[in-house]
Short mmCIF file of C-alpha atoms in Angstrom, two decimals:
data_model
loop_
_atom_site.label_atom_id
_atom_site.label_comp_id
_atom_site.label_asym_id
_atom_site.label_seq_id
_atom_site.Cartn_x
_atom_site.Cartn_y
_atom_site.Cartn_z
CA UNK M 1 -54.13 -43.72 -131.36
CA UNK M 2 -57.60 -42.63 -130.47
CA UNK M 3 -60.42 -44.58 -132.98
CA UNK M 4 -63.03 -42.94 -134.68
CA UNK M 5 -66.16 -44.89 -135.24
CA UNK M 6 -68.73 -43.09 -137.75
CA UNK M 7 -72.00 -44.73 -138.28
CA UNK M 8 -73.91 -44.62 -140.37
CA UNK M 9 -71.08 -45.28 -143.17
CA UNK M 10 -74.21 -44.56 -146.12
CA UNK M 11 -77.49 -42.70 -145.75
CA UNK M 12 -79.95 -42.10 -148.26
CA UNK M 13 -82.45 -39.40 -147.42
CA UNK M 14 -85.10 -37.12 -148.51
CA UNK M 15 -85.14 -33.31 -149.03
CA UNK M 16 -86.41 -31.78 -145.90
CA UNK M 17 -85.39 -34.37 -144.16
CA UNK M 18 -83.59 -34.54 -140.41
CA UNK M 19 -80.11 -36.03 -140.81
CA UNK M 20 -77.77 -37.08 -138.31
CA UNK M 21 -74.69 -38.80 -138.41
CA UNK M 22 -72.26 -39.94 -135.23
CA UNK M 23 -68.88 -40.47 -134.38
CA UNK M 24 -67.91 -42.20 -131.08
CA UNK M 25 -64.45 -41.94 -129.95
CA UNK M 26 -62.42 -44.87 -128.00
CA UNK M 27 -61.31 -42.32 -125.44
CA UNK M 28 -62.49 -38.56 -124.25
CA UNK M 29 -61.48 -36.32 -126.90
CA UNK M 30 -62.63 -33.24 -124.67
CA UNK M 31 -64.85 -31.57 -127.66
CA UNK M 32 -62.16 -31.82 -130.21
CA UNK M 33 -63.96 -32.77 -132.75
CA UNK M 34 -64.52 -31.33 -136.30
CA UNK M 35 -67.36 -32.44 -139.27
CA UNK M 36 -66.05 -32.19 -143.02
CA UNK M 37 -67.95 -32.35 -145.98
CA UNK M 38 -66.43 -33.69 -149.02
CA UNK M 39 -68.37 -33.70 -152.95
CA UNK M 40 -66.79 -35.90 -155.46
CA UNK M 41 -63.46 -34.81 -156.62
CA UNK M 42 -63.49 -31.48 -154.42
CA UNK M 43 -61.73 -30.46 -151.34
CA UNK M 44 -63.06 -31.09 -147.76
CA UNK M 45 -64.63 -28.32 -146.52
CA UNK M 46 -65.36 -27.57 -142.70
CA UNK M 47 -68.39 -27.53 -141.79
CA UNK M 48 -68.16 -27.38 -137.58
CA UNK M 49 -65.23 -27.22 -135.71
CA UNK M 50 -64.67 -28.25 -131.71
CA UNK M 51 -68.05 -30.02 -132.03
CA UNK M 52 -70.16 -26.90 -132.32
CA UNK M 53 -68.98 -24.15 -134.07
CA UNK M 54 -70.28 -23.64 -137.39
CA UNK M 55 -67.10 -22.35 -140.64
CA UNK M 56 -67.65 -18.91 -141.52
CA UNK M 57 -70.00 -19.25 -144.57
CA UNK M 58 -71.62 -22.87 -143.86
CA UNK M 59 -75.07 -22.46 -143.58
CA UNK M 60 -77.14 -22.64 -140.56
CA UNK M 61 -79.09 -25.88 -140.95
CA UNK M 62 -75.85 -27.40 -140.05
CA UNK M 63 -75.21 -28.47 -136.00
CA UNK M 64 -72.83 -30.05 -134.09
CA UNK M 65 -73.27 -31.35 -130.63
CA UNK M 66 -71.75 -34.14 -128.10
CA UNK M 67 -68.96 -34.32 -125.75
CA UNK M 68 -66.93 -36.61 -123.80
CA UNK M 69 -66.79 -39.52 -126.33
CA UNK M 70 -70.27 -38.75 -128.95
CA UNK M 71 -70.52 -36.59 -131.09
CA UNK M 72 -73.18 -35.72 -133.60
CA UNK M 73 -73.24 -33.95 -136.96
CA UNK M 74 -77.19 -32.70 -137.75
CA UNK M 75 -78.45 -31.41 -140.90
CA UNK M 76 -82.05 -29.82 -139.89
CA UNK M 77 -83.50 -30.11 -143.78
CA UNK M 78 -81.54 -31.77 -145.91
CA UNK M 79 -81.26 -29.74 -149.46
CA UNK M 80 -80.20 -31.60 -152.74
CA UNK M 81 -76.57 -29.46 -152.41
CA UNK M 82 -75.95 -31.94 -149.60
CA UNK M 83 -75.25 -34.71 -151.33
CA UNK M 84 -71.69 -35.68 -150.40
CA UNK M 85 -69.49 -37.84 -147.92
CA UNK M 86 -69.02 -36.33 -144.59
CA UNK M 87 -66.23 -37.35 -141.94
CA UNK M 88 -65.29 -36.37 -138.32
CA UNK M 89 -62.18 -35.63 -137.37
CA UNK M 90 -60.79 -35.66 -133.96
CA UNK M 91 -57.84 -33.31 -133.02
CA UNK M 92 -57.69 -33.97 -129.01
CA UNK M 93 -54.74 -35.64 -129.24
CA UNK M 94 -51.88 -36.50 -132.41
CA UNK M 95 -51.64 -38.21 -134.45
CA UNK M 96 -55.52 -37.12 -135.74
CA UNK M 97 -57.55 -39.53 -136.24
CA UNK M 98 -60.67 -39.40 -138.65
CA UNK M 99 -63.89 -41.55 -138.93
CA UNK M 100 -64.16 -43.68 -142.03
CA UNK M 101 -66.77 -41.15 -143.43
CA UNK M 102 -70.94 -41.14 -144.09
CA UNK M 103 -72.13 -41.11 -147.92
CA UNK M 104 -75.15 -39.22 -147.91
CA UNK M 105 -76.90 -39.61 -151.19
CA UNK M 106 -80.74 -38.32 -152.21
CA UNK M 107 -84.03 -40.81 -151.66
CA UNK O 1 -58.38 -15.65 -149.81
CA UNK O 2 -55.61 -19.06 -149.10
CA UNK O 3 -55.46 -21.36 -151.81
CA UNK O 4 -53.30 -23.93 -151.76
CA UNK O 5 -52.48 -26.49 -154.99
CA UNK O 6 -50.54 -29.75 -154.75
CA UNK O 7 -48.38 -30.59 -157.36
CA UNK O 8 -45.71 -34.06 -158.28
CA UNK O 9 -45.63 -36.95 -160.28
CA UNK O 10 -48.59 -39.10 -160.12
CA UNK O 11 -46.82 -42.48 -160.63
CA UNK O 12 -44.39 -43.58 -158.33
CA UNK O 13 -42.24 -46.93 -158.12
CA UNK O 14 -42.33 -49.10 -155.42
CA UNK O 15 -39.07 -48.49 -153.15
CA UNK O 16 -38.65 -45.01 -154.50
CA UNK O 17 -39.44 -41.67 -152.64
CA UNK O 18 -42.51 -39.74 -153.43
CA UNK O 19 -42.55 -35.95 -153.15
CA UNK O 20 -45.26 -33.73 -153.33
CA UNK O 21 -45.01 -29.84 -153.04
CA UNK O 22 -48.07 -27.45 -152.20
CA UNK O 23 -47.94 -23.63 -153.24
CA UNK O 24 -49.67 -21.83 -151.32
CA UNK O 25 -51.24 -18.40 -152.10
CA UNK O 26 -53.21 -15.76 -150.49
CA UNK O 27 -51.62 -16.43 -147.13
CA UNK O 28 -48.03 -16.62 -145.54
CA UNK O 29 -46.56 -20.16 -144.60
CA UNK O 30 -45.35 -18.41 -141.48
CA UNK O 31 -48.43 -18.58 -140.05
CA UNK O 32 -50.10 -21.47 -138.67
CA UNK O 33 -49.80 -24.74 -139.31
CA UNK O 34 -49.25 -26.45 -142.66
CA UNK O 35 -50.29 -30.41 -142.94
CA UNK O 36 -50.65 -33.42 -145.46
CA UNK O 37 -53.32 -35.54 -145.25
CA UNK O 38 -54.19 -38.42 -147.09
CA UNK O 39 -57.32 -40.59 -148.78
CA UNK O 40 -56.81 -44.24 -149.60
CA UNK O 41 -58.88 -46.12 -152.09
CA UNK O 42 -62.17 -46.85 -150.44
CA UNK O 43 -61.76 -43.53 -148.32
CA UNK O 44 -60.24 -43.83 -145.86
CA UNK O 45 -57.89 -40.82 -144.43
CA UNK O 46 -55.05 -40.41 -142.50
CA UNK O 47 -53.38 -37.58 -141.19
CA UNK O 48 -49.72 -37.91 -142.01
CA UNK O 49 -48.10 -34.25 -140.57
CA UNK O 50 -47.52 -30.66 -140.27
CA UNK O 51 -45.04 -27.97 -140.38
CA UNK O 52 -45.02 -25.05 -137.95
CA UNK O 53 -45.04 -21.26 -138.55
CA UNK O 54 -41.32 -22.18 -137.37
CA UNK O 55 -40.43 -24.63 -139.32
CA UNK O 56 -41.48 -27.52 -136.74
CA UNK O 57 -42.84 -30.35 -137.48
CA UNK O 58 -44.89 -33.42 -136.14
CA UNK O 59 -45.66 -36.27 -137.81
CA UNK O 60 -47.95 -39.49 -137.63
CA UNK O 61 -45.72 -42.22 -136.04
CA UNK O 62 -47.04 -44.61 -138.14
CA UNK O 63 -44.91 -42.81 -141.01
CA UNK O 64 -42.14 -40.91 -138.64
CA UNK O 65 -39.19 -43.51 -140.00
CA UNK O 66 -40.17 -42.10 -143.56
CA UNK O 67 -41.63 -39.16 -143.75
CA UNK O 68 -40.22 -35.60 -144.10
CA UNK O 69 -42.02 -31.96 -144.00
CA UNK O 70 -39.66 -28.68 -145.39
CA UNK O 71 -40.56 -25.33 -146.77
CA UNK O 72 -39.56 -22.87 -148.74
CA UNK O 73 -41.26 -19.64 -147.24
CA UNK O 74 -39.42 -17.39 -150.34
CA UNK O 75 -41.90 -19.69 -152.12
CA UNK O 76 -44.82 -20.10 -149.80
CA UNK O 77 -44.40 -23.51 -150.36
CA UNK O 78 -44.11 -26.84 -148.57
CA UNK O 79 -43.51 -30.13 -149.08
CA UNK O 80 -43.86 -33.87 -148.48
CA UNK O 81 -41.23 -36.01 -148.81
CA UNK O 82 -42.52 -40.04 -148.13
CA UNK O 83 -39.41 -42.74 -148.68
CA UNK O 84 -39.72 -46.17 -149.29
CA UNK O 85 -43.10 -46.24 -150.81
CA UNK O 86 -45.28 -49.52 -151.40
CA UNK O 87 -48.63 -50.26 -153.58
CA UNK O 88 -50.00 -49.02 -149.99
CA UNK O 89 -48.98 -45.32 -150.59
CA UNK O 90 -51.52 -45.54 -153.11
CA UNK O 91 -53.85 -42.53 -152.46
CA UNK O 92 -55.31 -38.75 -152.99
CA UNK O 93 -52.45 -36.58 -151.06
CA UNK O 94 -53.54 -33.22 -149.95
CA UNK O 95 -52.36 -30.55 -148.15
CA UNK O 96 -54.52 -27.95 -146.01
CA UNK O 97 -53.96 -25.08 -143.33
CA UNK O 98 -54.11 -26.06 -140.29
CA UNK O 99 -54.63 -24.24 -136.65
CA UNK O 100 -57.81 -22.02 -137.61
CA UNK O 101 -58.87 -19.81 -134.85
CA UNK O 102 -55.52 -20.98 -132.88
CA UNK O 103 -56.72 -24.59 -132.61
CA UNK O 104 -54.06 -26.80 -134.12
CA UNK O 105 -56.12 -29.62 -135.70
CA UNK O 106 -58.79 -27.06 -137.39
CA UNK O 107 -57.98 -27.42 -141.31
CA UNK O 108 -60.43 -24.70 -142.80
CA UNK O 109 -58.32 -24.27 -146.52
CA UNK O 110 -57.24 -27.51 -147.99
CA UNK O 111 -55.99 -27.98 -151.61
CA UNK O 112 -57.82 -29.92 -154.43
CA UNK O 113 -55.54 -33.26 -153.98
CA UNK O 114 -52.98 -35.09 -156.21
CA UNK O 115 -53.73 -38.61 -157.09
CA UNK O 116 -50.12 -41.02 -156.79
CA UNK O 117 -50.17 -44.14 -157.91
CA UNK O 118 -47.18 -46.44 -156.51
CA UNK O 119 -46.88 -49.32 -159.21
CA UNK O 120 -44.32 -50.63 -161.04
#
């Protein structure tokens, strides 16, 4: 199985403020990779899929980039609706594999 | 617009089977692909399986000697079907569409989770 390895596992943050959160992979997953956001006792929600494409409806200050085995999740200015746990999700190969998730929580 | 629901018991023996079912609305189980995924306490998730548009499946092979995927498409339903359970199986079950924009591994619709508890 391919491992997921998401750092930082908590964040705490400002509003306004640049966020980014990793996953590194223990093999090429070839761009494969999705962000989810999850808020307490919702559903996960995609936010990028394939490392860069942003979910109908997710707004833009949301970003995706990396390849080959790191891969990045960036929130441009982080807005108190942010608050939540976010996790990657790799889908190069089966069974998926997902990182054990970033708490994001406000300064 | 999809929405999808889990439903079952939330308490579950130890050594007994646990069965979920998700009902699915807004969309056609014929389509795409239809998986479980699942959260354990202190969040961590695994994905556990899917069923086809066709009715085939695929499934984690960490679970493969236990788990089973059906459907009902005169429902729009699916379901999960996990034998032998231990305190392990403890965890948030969802379900969520799966193979957005033809990629099989892009969830965008997932349900709202059922909590099972495995305990005696």
């Amino acid at each position: 199985d391919i491992q997921m390895t998401q750092s930082p596992s908590f964040l705490s943050a400002s509003v306004g403020d640049r966020v980014t959160i990793n996953c590194k992979a223990s093999q090429n997953i070839n761009k494969y990779l999705d962000w989810y956001q999850q808020k307490h006792g919702e559903a996960p929600k995609l936010l990028i899929y394939n490392t860069n494409n942003l979910q109908t409806g997710i707004p833009s200050r949301f970003s995706g980039s990396g390849s080959g085995t790191d891969y990045t999740l960036t929130i441009s200015s982080l807005q108190p609706e942010d608050v939540a746990t976010y996790f990657c999700l790799q889908h190069s190969s089966r069974p998926y594999t997902f990182g054990a998730g970033t708490k994001l929580e406000l300064k | 617009e999809v929405q999808l629901q889990e439903s079952g018991p939330g308490l579950v023996k130890p050594s007994q089977s646990l069965s979920l079912t998700c009902s699915v609305t807004g969309y056609s189980i014929t389509s795409n692909y239809w998986g479980w995924i699942r959260k354990f306490p202190g969040n961590k998730m695994e994905w556990m399986g899917y069923i086809s548009y066709s009715g085939s499946t695929s499934y984690n092979p960490s679970l493969k000697s236990r788990i089973s995927i059906t459907r009902d498409t005169s429902k729009n339903q699916f379901f999960l079907q996990l034998n032998s359970v231990t305190t392990e199986d403890t965890a948030t079950y969802y379900c969520a569409r799966d193979g957005t924009y033809y990629y099989v591994g892009v969830m965008d619709a997932w349900g709202q989770g059922a909590s099972v508890t495995v305990s005696s």
